């Protein structure tokens, strides 16, 4: 039977970058699997391209991740200037200042359910997040959590999904579920991490992501808000 | 992780400490209401500048483009430099000119300037600008943050290769470049605590990045806050009396707020970033960091608005287990009145609630103004081992 753990992701500002580079650094609408995998690598103190990191990436490949949006917020765009940045041509800009616009979700609260057959892996993730080696944060370094990320023990997957919804019934909460069957999904996200790039690097080189099929459902009440007729 | 956390409540009157691209004070929505905000990057910079004033010895990191002159100065302090400088430069030219085509020589003459030892050391950090500046200095293309210890280690590595008579020119060239990179990585930032705390990103070579041990949130006001508008008129002193009207009018935005700030220091990462620094020096560095956190204020509009205040309340904790946790939820329901007094109550309540619920009691907890700043700092740094 599948076991699972729940991650509580709550902070005034969160950002889950999916596909932006350069000046407009946007956020996806829910935590990406690669970001959570990276957070766990930081919690375990697993350096890039280390054997520990490989094991964590493999564990995540075999696990399914679902996120629930318990509280929907809005986007904040932070104006942030930078020097010595890389241009689209690849060259480093000598003088001058870049103006970046970094997107954050404000007032959002997510719970993430990580399901796996490998109970030992889930235990390891849970212990690491309870007492991490390196700093952990919700997307960007300034997104410090305001609730402990781990609040429960490892439990059955069914119980975990119910608990993660926080008492709200499944029709009323926005969900991004990972599905095995292509036809059961509504979107494809490229956030299944295969490699996080060169050691000590924050750049895009050497990062690889595989596709992950997502089923996205928005509660009926909110659907009415999105589509105003 | 071993973690020191600072939860700060600080009130600023009429001010615009951090502006967005349109000149408005920054804001964010929290608990469904607009709050005043100071970005983490703004707070970090103000604090880093004050930190280097408190501990200049530990802030030998220089952020500069004038790398060549920096290296020339370091080289000139070596006793052997006087006799050997020319020999080193000649050796360098020899090992790097092997394999160059003759017809390119004319073009290369201009860049021959870079084949001095100082030039080659500077180049290891990033591309040099091919044009010289107004003072006839050659500069690197980006501001680079490097420490004296790193420069010394690089010079040691470079000179060792140049003096080695047992290698061929081609081998020397390879060993030279690799030696410089290894030297930089091995130094472990003995004298650049500011880099160890605040971090460094080198766009040219990400392997020289340093993850900062300090973690900052954006400061948020504990109450609702909307920007206000200051309409100003500037009088023309020499305008004739008969003419009425101002010389110039304009609007500036400002706000007044009581902010909650969170700063965390990952002590394990700080110690590993500064691996060759003794524990007493680490305590001294953390003390200066805490003091600069409490005393620094961003500089924007200080001439016209002078929003110079000190925190009204600071809670400091030391924990040996757990992840960074900010207490901002104390203000999810915005404070309605008596901002500082009510914010302090809400902050202490939230802290107690979190500790009780999740069993995360800190090993040490202390607050200002219950104790004075000196005792606050020494109690926290005494926890470091």
Coordinates of C-alpha atoms in Angstrom, one line a residue:
Chain A
X1 CA 0.0 0.0 0.0
X2 CA 1.3 3.5 -0.8
X3 CA 2.5 5.6 2.1
X4 CA 2.8 9.4 2.1
X5 CA 4.0 12.5 3.9
X6 CA 2.5 16.0 3.8
X7 CA 4.5 19.2 3.4
X8 CA 2.9 22.4 4.7
X9 CA 4.1 25.4 2.5
X10 CA 3.0 28.6 4.1
X11 CA 4.8 32.0 3.9
X12 CA 3.7 35.6 3.0
X13 CA 5.7 35.3 -0.2
X14 CA 6.4 32.2 -2.2
X15 CA 7.7 31.7 -5.7
X16 CA 7.9 28.5 -7.8
X17 CA 9.8 29.4 -10.9
X18 CA 9.0 27.1 -13.9
X19 CA 10.1 28.5 -17.2
X20 CA 11.3 32.0 -17.0
X21 CA 14.8 33.5 -17.3
X22 CA 16.3 36.9 -17.6
X23 CA 14.3 39.9 -16.5
X24 CA 10.7 38.7 -15.8
X25 CA 11.1 35.9 -13.3
X26 CA 7.6 34.5 -13.1
X27 CA 6.2 31.9 -10.8
X28 CA 4.1 28.8 -11.6
X29 CA 0.8 28.5 -9.8
X30 CA 1.8 25.7 -7.6
X31 CA 5.0 24.2 -6.1
X32 CA 7.0 22.3 -8.7
X33 CA 8.3 18.8 -8.1
X34 CA 11.8 20.0 -8.9
X35 CA 11.6 22.7 -6.3
X36 CA 10.5 20.3 -3.6
X37 CA 13.2 17.8 -4.6
X38 CA 15.8 20.6 -4.5
X39 CA 14.5 21.6 -1.0
X40 CA 14.9 18.1 0.2
X41 CA 18.5 17.9 -1.3
X42 CA 19.3 21.1 0.7
X43 CA 17.7 19.7 3.8
X44 CA 19.9 16.6 3.4
X45 CA 23.0 18.6 2.6
X46 CA 23.3 16.8 -0.7
X47 CA 25.7 18.7 -3.0
X48 CA 25.1 18.9 -6.7
X49 CA 26.2 15.8 -8.6
X50 CA 26.8 13.9 -5.3
X51 CA 25.7 10.3 -4.8
X52 CA 23.3 11.5 -2.1
X53 CA 21.6 13.8 -4.6
X54 CA 21.2 11.0 -7.1
X55 CA 19.4 8.9 -4.6
X56 CA 17.0 11.7 -3.7
X57 CA 16.3 12.4 -7.3
X58 CA 15.6 8.7 -7.9
X59 CA 13.3 8.6 -4.8
X60 CA 11.4 11.6 -6.2
X61 CA 11.1 9.9 -9.7
X62 CA 9.4 6.9 -8.1
X63 CA 7.2 9.1 -5.9
X64 CA 4.0 11.0 -6.9
X65 CA 3.5 14.5 -5.8
X66 CA 0.2 16.3 -5.5
X67 CA -0.4 19.8 -4.3
X68 CA -3.5 21.4 -2.8
X69 CA -4.0 25.2 -2.8
X70 CA -5.7 25.8 0.6
X71 CA -5.6 29.6 0.2
X72 CA -5.3 31.4 -3.1
X73 CA -3.6 34.7 -3.1
X74 CA -2.4 37.1 -5.8
X75 CA 0.8 38.0 -7.6
X76 CA 3.3 40.5 -6.2
X77 CA 5.9 41.8 -8.6
X78 CA 9.1 42.9 -6.8
X79 CA 11.3 45.4 -8.6
X80 CA 14.9 44.3 -8.1
X81 CA 18.0 45.7 -9.8
X82 CA 21.1 43.7 -10.6
X83 CA 24.6 44.3 -11.9
X84 CA 27.0 42.0 -13.8
X85 CA 24.2 39.9 -15.3
X86 CA 24.1 37.6 -18.3
X87 CA 22.4 38.8 -21.6
X88 CA 20.3 36.6 -23.9
X89 CA 23.4 36.3 -26.2
X90 CA 25.2 34.7 -23.3
X91 CA 27.6 37.6 -22.8
X92 CA 28.1 39.2 -19.4
X93 CA 27.0 42.8 -19.3
X94 CA 29.9 45.1 -18.4
X95 CA 28.4 48.3 -17.0
X96 CA 24.8 49.1 -16.4
X97 CA 22.1 47.8 -14.3
X98 CA 19.4 45.3 -15.2
X99 CA 15.9 45.8 -13.9
X100 CA 14.4 42.5 -12.9
X101 CA 10.7 41.9 -12.1
X102 CA 10.4 39.0 -9.7
X103 CA 7.0 37.4 -9.2
X104 CA 5.8 36.1 -5.9
X105 CA 2.5 34.6 -4.8
X106 CA 1.3 36.5 -1.7
X107 CA -1.2 35.1 0.7
X108 CA -0.9 31.6 -0.7
X109 CA -0.9 28.4 1.4
X110 CA -0.2 25.0 -0.1
X111 CA -0.1 21.5 1.2
X112 CA 1.9 18.9 -0.8
X113 CA 1.4 15.2 -0.6
X114 CA 4.4 13.0 -1.5
X115 CA 3.3 9.4 -2.1
X116 CA 5.7 6.4 -2.4
X117 CA 6.0 2.6 -2.0
X118 CA 9.4 3.3 -0.4
X119 CA 8.5 4.1 3.3
X120 CA 12.2 4.5 4.2
X121 CA 12.6 7.2 1.6
X122 CA 9.6 9.1 3.0
X123 CA 11.0 8.8 6.5
X124 CA 14.3 10.2 5.4
X125 CA 12.7 13.1 3.7
X126 CA 10.6 13.8 6.8
X127 CA 13.6 13.7 9.1
X128 CA 15.6 15.9 6.9
X129 CA 12.9 18.6 6.7
X130 CA 12.4 18.5 10.5
X131 CA 16.1 19.3 11.0
X132 CA 17.7 20.5 7.7
X133 CA 21.4 20.8 7.1
X134 CA 21.2 23.8 4.8
X135 CA 18.6 26.5 4.7
X136 CA 15.2 25.7 3.2
X137 CA 12.7 28.2 1.8
X138 CA 9.7 28.3 -0.4
X139 CA 11.1 29.2 -3.8
X140 CA 13.4 32.1 -3.2
X141 CA 15.8 32.6 -0.2
X142 CA 13.6 35.4 1.3
X143 CA 10.5 33.1 1.4
X144 CA 11.1 31.8 4.9
X145 CA 8.3 29.5 6.1
X146 CA 6.0 30.7 8.8
X147 CA 4.7 27.2 9.8
X148 CA 6.8 24.1 10.3
X149 CA 6.9 22.2 7.0
X150 CA 6.4 18.8 8.6
X151 CA 3.5 18.5 11.0
X152 CA 2.5 14.9 10.8
X153 CA 4.0 11.4 10.7
X154 CA 4.2 9.1 7.7
X155 CA 0.7 7.8 7.0
X156 CA -1.3 6.0 4.3
X157 CA -1.8 7.8 1.0
X158 CA -5.5 8.0 1.4
X159 CA -5.3 9.5 4.9
X160 CA -2.6 11.9 3.7
X161 CA -4.8 13.3 0.9
X162 CA -7.7 13.8 3.3
X163 CA -5.5 15.5 5.9
X164 CA -3.8 17.7 3.4
X165 CA -7.1 19.1 2.3
X166 CA -7.5 20.5 5.8
X167 CA -11.1 19.5 6.2
X168 CA -12.2 21.1 3.0
X169 CA -14.0 18.6 0.7
X170 CA -12.3 17.6 -2.5
X171 CA -14.6 19.5 -4.8
X172 CA -13.8 22.8 -3.1
X173 CA -10.0 22.8 -3.2
X174 CA -7.7 23.5 -6.1
X175 CA -5.6 20.5 -6.9
X176 CA -2.6 19.7 -9.1
X177 CA -2.3 15.9 -9.0
X178 CA 0.4 13.8 -10.6
X179 CA -1.2 11.1 -12.8
X180 CA 0.4 8.1 -14.5
X181 CA -2.1 7.9 -17.4
X182 CA -1.8 10.6 -20.0
X183 CA -5.5 10.8 -20.7
X184 CA -6.3 11.3 -17.1
X185 CA -4.3 14.6 -17.0
X186 CA -5.0 18.1 -18.2
X187 CA -1.4 19.6 -18.4
X188 CA 2.2 18.6 -18.8
X189 CA 4.8 20.2 -16.6
X190 CA 8.5 19.8 -17.2
X191 CA 9.4 19.6 -13.5
X192 CA 10.4 16.0 -12.9
X193 CA 14.1 16.6 -12.0
X194 CA 16.8 14.4 -13.6
X195 CA 19.8 16.6 -12.9
X196 CA 20.3 19.9 -11.1
X197 CA 23.4 21.1 -13.0
X198 CA 27.0 21.8 -12.2
X199 CA 28.2 21.9 -8.6
X200 CA 28.1 25.4 -7.1
X201 CA 26.1 26.6 -10.0
X202 CA 22.9 28.6 -10.0
X203 CA 22.8 28.8 -13.8
X204 CA 20.6 26.8 -16.2
X205 CA 23.5 24.7 -17.7
X206 CA 23.3 20.9 -17.0
X207 CA 19.8 21.0 -15.6
X208 CA 17.4 18.4 -17.0
X209 CA 13.8 17.9 -16.4
X210 CA 11.4 15.3 -17.7
X211 CA 7.7 15.7 -18.3
X212 CA 5.2 15.1 -15.6
X213 CA 1.5 14.7 -16.4
X214 CA -0.7 16.8 -14.1
X215 CA -4.4 16.7 -13.5
X216 CA -5.6 20.2 -12.5
X217 CA -9.0 20.9 -11.1
X218 CA -10.3 24.3 -9.9
X219 CA -13.2 24.4 -7.4
X220 CA -16.5 25.3 -9.0
X221 CA -16.9 28.5 -7.0
X222 CA -13.5 29.8 -8.2
X223 CA -14.2 28.7 -11.8
X224 CA -17.0 31.2 -11.8
X225 CA -14.5 33.9 -10.8
X226 CA -11.9 32.9 -13.5
X227 CA -14.5 33.0 -16.3
X228 CA -16.7 36.0 -15.9
X229 CA -19.6 35.9 -18.3
Chain B
X1 CA 20.8 23.1 11.8
X2 CA 22.3 25.3 14.5
X3 CA 20.4 28.5 14.0
X4 CA 20.3 32.0 15.5
X5 CA 17.1 33.9 14.6
X6 CA 16.2 37.5 15.1
X7 CA 12.6 38.7 15.1
X8 CA 12.6 42.5 14.9
X9 CA 9.8 45.1 15.3
X10 CA 10.8 48.5 14.1
X11 CA 8.7 51.6 13.4
X12 CA 9.6 54.1 10.8
X13 CA 7.8 57.5 10.5
X14 CA 7.2 59.3 7.3
X15 CA 9.7 57.7 4.9
X16 CA 10.3 55.9 1.6
X17 CA 13.0 53.5 2.5
X18 CA 12.5 51.2 -0.6
X19 CA 11.0 52.2 -3.8
X20 CA 9.7 50.3 -6.8
X21 CA 10.3 51.4 -10.5
X22 CA 7.7 54.1 -10.2
X23 CA 9.0 55.7 -7.1
X24 CA 6.3 54.3 -4.8
X25 CA 7.1 52.7 -1.5
X26 CA 7.0 48.9 -2.0
X27 CA 4.1 46.9 -0.7
X28 CA 2.6 43.4 -0.5
X29 CA -0.7 41.9 0.4
X30 CA -0.7 39.7 3.5
X31 CA -3.8 38.5 5.3
X32 CA -5.8 40.0 2.5
X33 CA -4.7 43.6 3.2
X34 CA -2.0 45.8 1.8
X35 CA 1.1 46.1 3.9
X36 CA 4.2 48.3 3.6
X37 CA 7.3 46.3 2.5
X38 CA 11.0 46.7 2.5
X39 CA 12.7 44.2 0.2
X40 CA 15.3 41.8 1.6
X41 CA 17.9 43.0 -1.0
X42 CA 17.5 46.6 0.3
X43 CA 17.9 45.5 4.0
X44 CA 20.8 43.3 3.2
X45 CA 22.8 46.0 1.4
X46 CA 22.3 48.6 4.2
X47 CA 23.3 45.9 6.8
X48 CA 26.3 44.7 4.8
X49 CA 27.7 48.3 4.6
X50 CA 27.4 48.8 8.4
X51 CA 28.9 45.3 9.0
X52 CA 32.0 46.2 7.1
X53 CA 32.4 49.3 9.2
X54 CA 32.1 47.4 12.4
X55 CA 34.6 44.7 11.4
X56 CA 36.9 46.0 8.7
X57 CA 39.4 43.3 9.4
X58 CA 36.9 40.6 8.6
X59 CA 35.6 42.5 5.6
X60 CA 38.7 42.4 3.5
X61 CA 36.5 41.5 0.6
X62 CA 36.7 44.2 -2.0
X63 CA 34.0 44.6 -4.6
X64 CA 35.8 46.2 -7.5
X65 CA 36.5 46.2 -11.3
X66 CA 40.1 47.4 -10.8
X67 CA 41.4 43.9 -10.3
X68 CA 44.7 44.5 -12.1
X69 CA 45.8 47.3 -9.8
X70 CA 44.6 45.3 -6.8
X71 CA 46.8 42.4 -7.8
X72 CA 49.7 44.7 -8.7
X73 CA 49.6 46.1 -5.2
X74 CA 49.5 42.6 -3.6
X75 CA 52.4 41.5 -5.8
X76 CA 54.6 44.5 -4.9
X77 CA 54.3 43.5 -1.2
X78 CA 56.1 40.2 -1.9
X79 CA 59.8 40.4 -1.0
X80 CA 60.9 38.5 -4.1
X81 CA 58.8 40.7 -6.4
X82 CA 61.4 43.4 -7.0
X83 CA 64.0 41.0 -8.5
X84 CA 61.6 38.5 -10.0
X85 CA 58.7 40.5 -11.4
X86 CA 60.3 40.9 -14.9
X87 CA 61.3 37.3 -15.0
X88 CA 57.8 36.2 -14.0
X89 CA 56.2 38.4 -16.7
X90 CA 58.6 37.1 -19.3
X91 CA 58.0 33.5 -18.3
X92 CA 54.2 34.1 -18.6
X93 CA 54.5 35.6 -22.0
X94 CA 56.6 32.6 -23.1
X95 CA 54.1 30.0 -21.9
X96 CA 51.1 31.7 -23.4
X97 CA 52.6 32.7 -26.7
X98 CA 53.3 29.1 -27.7
X99 CA 51.1 28.3 -30.6
X100 CA 50.0 31.8 -31.6
X101 CA 50.2 32.5 -35.4
X102 CA 52.7 35.1 -36.6
X103 CA 50.2 37.2 -38.6
X104 CA 48.1 37.8 -35.5
X105 CA 51.0 39.4 -33.7
X106 CA 50.1 43.0 -34.7
X107 CA 46.6 42.6 -33.1
X108 CA 48.0 40.8 -30.1
X109 CA 50.4 43.7 -29.4
X110 CA 47.5 45.7 -27.9
X111 CA 46.4 42.8 -25.6
X112 CA 50.0 42.1 -24.6
X113 CA 49.3 44.4 -21.7
X114 CA 47.2 41.6 -20.2
X115 CA 50.2 39.2 -20.3
X116 CA 51.6 40.6 -17.1
X117 CA 51.2 38.5 -14.0
X118 CA 48.7 40.9 -12.4
X119 CA 46.7 40.9 -15.6
X120 CA 46.5 37.1 -15.9
X121 CA 45.5 36.9 -12.2
X122 CA 42.7 39.5 -12.7
X123 CA 41.5 37.6 -15.8
X124 CA 41.0 34.4 -13.8
X125 CA 38.0 36.2 -12.2
X126 CA 36.4 37.4 -15.4
X127 CA 36.9 39.0 -18.8
X128 CA 38.9 42.2 -18.9
X129 CA 37.6 45.2 -20.8
X130 CA 39.7 45.7 -24.0
X131 CA 39.4 49.5 -23.7
X132 CA 41.1 51.3 -20.8
X133 CA 39.2 53.8 -18.6
X134 CA 39.8 57.5 -18.4
X135 CA 42.7 57.1 -15.9
X136 CA 44.3 54.6 -18.3
X137 CA 43.4 51.6 -16.0
X138 CA 42.4 48.3 -17.4
X139 CA 39.2 47.1 -15.7
X140 CA 37.4 43.8 -15.5
X141 CA 33.9 43.7 -17.0
X142 CA 32.0 43.1 -13.8
X143 CA 32.2 44.1 -10.2
X144 CA 34.0 41.2 -8.5
X145 CA 34.0 40.5 -4.8
X146 CA 37.2 38.9 -3.7
X147 CA 39.2 38.6 -0.5
X148 CA 42.8 39.3 0.3
X149 CA 43.3 35.7 1.3
X150 CA 42.1 34.6 -2.1
X151 CA 44.5 37.0 -3.9
X152 CA 47.4 35.7 -1.8
X153 CA 46.6 32.1 -2.5
X154 CA 46.3 32.8 -6.2
X155 CA 49.7 34.6 -6.2
X156 CA 51.3 31.6 -4.3
X157 CA 49.9 29.2 -6.9
X158 CA 50.9 31.3 -9.9
X159 CA 54.4 31.9 -8.7
X160 CA 54.9 28.2 -7.9
X161 CA 54.1 27.3 -11.5
X162 CA 56.2 30.0 -13.0
X163 CA 59.2 29.1 -10.9
X164 CA 58.9 25.4 -11.6
X165 CA 61.8 24.6 -14.0
X166 CA 60.8 21.0 -14.5
X167 CA 57.7 21.6 -16.7
X168 CA 57.3 22.3 -20.4
X169 CA 55.6 25.5 -21.5
X170 CA 52.4 23.8 -22.6
X171 CA 52.1 22.0 -19.2
X172 CA 52.8 25.2 -17.4
X173 CA 50.0 27.0 -19.2
X174 CA 47.5 24.3 -18.2
X175 CA 48.8 24.0 -14.6
X176 CA 48.7 27.8 -14.3
X177 CA 45.0 28.2 -15.1
X178 CA 44.0 25.2 -13.0
X179 CA 46.2 26.2 -10.1
X180 CA 44.5 29.6 -9.9
X181 CA 41.0 28.1 -9.8
X182 CA 42.0 25.5 -7.2
X183 CA 43.6 28.3 -5.1
X184 CA 40.4 30.3 -5.0
X185 CA 38.3 27.3 -4.0
X186 CA 40.7 26.1 -1.3
X187 CA 41.1 29.4 0.6
X188 CA 37.8 29.2 2.4
X189 CA 37.3 32.9 2.9
X190 CA 39.3 33.4 6.0
X191 CA 39.0 37.2 6.0
X192 CA 35.8 37.9 4.1
X193 CA 33.1 37.3 6.6
X194 CA 30.8 39.6 4.6
X195 CA 31.0 37.2 1.7
X196 CA 30.4 34.2 4.0
X197 CA 27.3 35.8 5.5
X198 CA 25.8 37.7 2.6
X199 CA 26.9 35.4 -0.3
X200 CA 28.5 35.9 -3.7
X201 CA 27.5 35.2 -7.3
X202 CA 30.0 35.3 -10.1
X203 CA 28.2 35.3 -13.4
X204 CA 31.3 34.2 -15.3
X205 CA 32.2 31.2 -13.2
X206 CA 29.4 29.8 -11.0
X207 CA 31.9 27.5 -9.3
X208 CA 33.1 30.5 -7.4
X209 CA 29.7 31.2 -5.9
X210 CA 29.4 31.3 -2.2
X211 CA 26.0 30.5 -0.5
X212 CA 25.5 33.2 2.2
X213 CA 24.8 31.9 5.7
X214 CA 22.3 34.6 6.5
X215 CA 18.7 34.4 5.4
X216 CA 16.5 37.5 5.2
X217 CA 12.8 38.0 4.6
X218 CA 11.2 41.0 3.1
X219 CA 10.1 43.3 6.0
X220 CA 6.3 43.6 6.2
X221 CA 4.2 46.1 8.2
X222 CA 2.2 44.5 11.0
X223 CA -0.8 46.7 10.1
X224 CA -2.5 47.8 6.9
X225 CA -0.6 50.6 5.2
X226 CA -1.4 52.6 2.1
X227 CA 1.1 55.0 0.6
X228 CA 0.5 58.7 1.1
X229 CA 1.3 61.6 -1.2
X230 CA 3.5 64.5 -0.4
X231 CA 2.7 67.4 -2.7
X232 CA 5.6 69.8 -2.7
X233 CA 6.3 73.2 -4.2
X234 CA 9.8 74.6 -4.7
X235 CA 10.1 78.3 -4.5
X236 CA 12.4 80.2 -6.9
X237 CA 14.6 82.5 -4.7
X238 CA 15.3 85.0 -7.5
X239 CA 11.7 85.2 -8.8
X240 CA 10.5 88.8 -8.9
X241 CA 7.9 89.6 -6.2
X242 CA 5.2 90.6 -8.7
X243 CA 5.2 87.0 -10.1
X244 CA 3.3 84.4 -8.2
X245 CA 3.5 80.7 -8.4
X246 CA 6.1 78.1 -7.4
X247 CA 9.2 77.4 -9.4
X248 CA 8.4 73.7 -9.5
X249 CA 5.8 71.4 -8.1
X250 CA 5.7 67.6 -7.8
X251 CA 4.6 64.7 -5.8
X252 CA 6.5 62.1 -3.8
X253 CA 5.0 59.0 -2.2
X254 CA 5.8 57.9 1.3
X255 CA 4.4 55.8 4.2
X256 CA 4.8 55.2 7.9
X257 CA 4.9 51.7 9.2
X258 CA 5.8 49.4 12.0
X259 CA 7.7 46.5 10.3
X260 CA 8.3 42.9 11.3
X261 CA 11.7 41.7 10.0
X262 CA 13.2 38.2 10.2
X263 CA 16.9 37.3 9.9
X264 CA 18.2 33.8 10.3
X265 CA 21.9 32.7 10.5
X266 CA 22.8 29.2 9.6
X267 CA 25.8 28.8 12.0
X268 CA 26.9 25.5 10.4
X269 CA 27.1 27.0 7.0
X270 CA 28.9 30.1 8.3
X271 CA 31.5 27.9 10.0
X272 CA 32.0 25.8 6.9
X273 CA 32.3 28.9 4.7
X274 CA 35.0 30.2 7.0
X275 CA 36.5 26.8 7.8
X276 CA 40.0 28.2 8.7
X277 CA 38.6 30.8 11.2
X278 CA 38.7 30.1 14.9
X279 CA 35.6 29.9 17.1
X280 CA 36.3 33.2 19.0
X281 CA 36.5 35.0 15.7
X282 CA 33.3 33.4 14.5
X283 CA 31.6 34.7 17.7
X284 CA 33.0 38.1 17.0
X285 CA 31.7 38.0 13.4
X286 CA 28.2 36.9 14.5
X287 CA 28.2 39.7 17.2
X288 CA 29.0 42.3 14.5
X289 CA 26.3 40.8 12.3
X290 CA 23.6 41.0 15.0
X291 CA 24.6 44.5 15.9
X292 CA 24.5 45.7 12.3
X293 CA 21.1 44.0 11.9
X294 CA 19.8 46.1 14.7
X295 CA 21.4 49.3 13.8
X296 CA 21.3 49.5 10.0
X297 CA 18.6 51.5 8.1
X298 CA 18.3 51.8 4.3
X299 CA 19.6 55.1 3.0
X300 CA 16.8 56.1 0.6
X301 CA 15.4 59.6 1.2
X302 CA 17.4 60.0 4.4
X303 CA 18.3 63.6 3.5
X304 CA 14.7 64.7 3.2
X305 CA 12.9 62.4 5.6
X306 CA 15.6 61.2 8.0
X307 CA 13.7 58.1 9.1
X308 CA 16.4 57.1 11.6
X309 CA 15.0 54.9 14.3
X310 CA 16.0 51.8 16.2
X311 CA 14.0 48.6 16.8
X312 CA 11.4 48.8 19.5
X313 CA 11.5 45.1 20.2
X314 CA 13.8 42.2 19.3
X315 CA 13.4 38.6 20.1
X316 CA 16.6 36.5 19.6
X317 CA 16.7 32.7 19.7
X318 CA 19.3 30.0 19.4
X319 CA 18.2 26.6 18.2
X320 CA 20.2 23.5 17.6
X321 CA 17.5 21.7 15.6
X322 CA 14.9 22.7 13.0
X323 CA 14.4 24.9 10.0
X324 CA 14.1 28.7 9.8
X325 CA 10.7 29.9 10.9
X326 CA 9.4 33.4 10.8
X327 CA 6.7 34.7 13.2
X328 CA 4.9 36.8 10.6
X329 CA 1.6 35.0 11.1
X330 CA 1.3 36.9 14.3
X331 CA 0.2 39.8 12.0
X332 CA -1.9 37.9 9.5
X333 CA -4.9 39.7 11.1
X334 CA -3.6 43.3 10.8
X335 CA -2.9 45.2 14.0
X336 CA -5.5 47.9 14.4
X337 CA -4.0 50.5 16.8
X338 CA -1.1 51.1 19.2
X339 CA 1.0 49.4 16.6
X340 CA 4.2 48.7 18.4
X341 CA 2.6 47.7 21.7
X342 CA 0.1 45.4 20.1
X343 CA 2.6 44.0 17.7
X344 CA 4.9 43.0 20.5
X345 CA 2.0 41.2 22.2
X346 CA 1.0 39.4 19.0
X347 CA 4.6 38.4 18.3
X348 CA 5.2 36.9 21.7
X349 CA 1.9 35.0 21.6
X350 CA 2.7 33.6 18.1
X351 CA 6.1 32.5 19.3
X352 CA 4.6 30.7 22.4
X353 CA 1.9 29.1 20.3
X354 CA 4.3 27.7 17.8
X355 CA 6.6 26.4 20.5
X356 CA 3.8 24.7 22.4
X357 CA 2.1 23.2 19.3
X358 CA 5.2 21.8 17.6
X359 CA 7.5 21.2 20.5
X360 CA 10.2 23.5 19.2
X361 CA 11.5 25.2 22.2
X362 CA 14.7 27.1 21.5
X363 CA 17.9 26.4 23.6
X364 CA 18.2 30.1 24.3
X365 CA 15.6 33.0 24.0
X366 CA 16.3 36.6 25.0
X367 CA 14.7 39.9 24.1
X368 CA 15.4 43.6 23.8
X369 CA 14.3 45.9 25.7
X370 CA 14.1 43.4 28.6
X371 CA 17.9 43.2 28.4
X372 CA 20.3 45.8 26.8
X373 CA 21.8 45.3 23.3
X374 CA 25.2 44.2 24.6
X375 CA 23.8 41.5 26.8
X376 CA 21.4 40.4 24.1
X377 CA 24.3 39.9 21.7
X378 CA 26.6 38.2 24.2
X379 CA 24.0 35.7 25.3
X380 CA 23.3 34.6 21.8
X381 CA 27.0 34.4 20.7
X382 CA 27.8 32.4 23.9
X383 CA 25.6 29.7 22.5
X384 CA 28.0 29.2 19.6
X385 CA 30.4 26.3 20.0

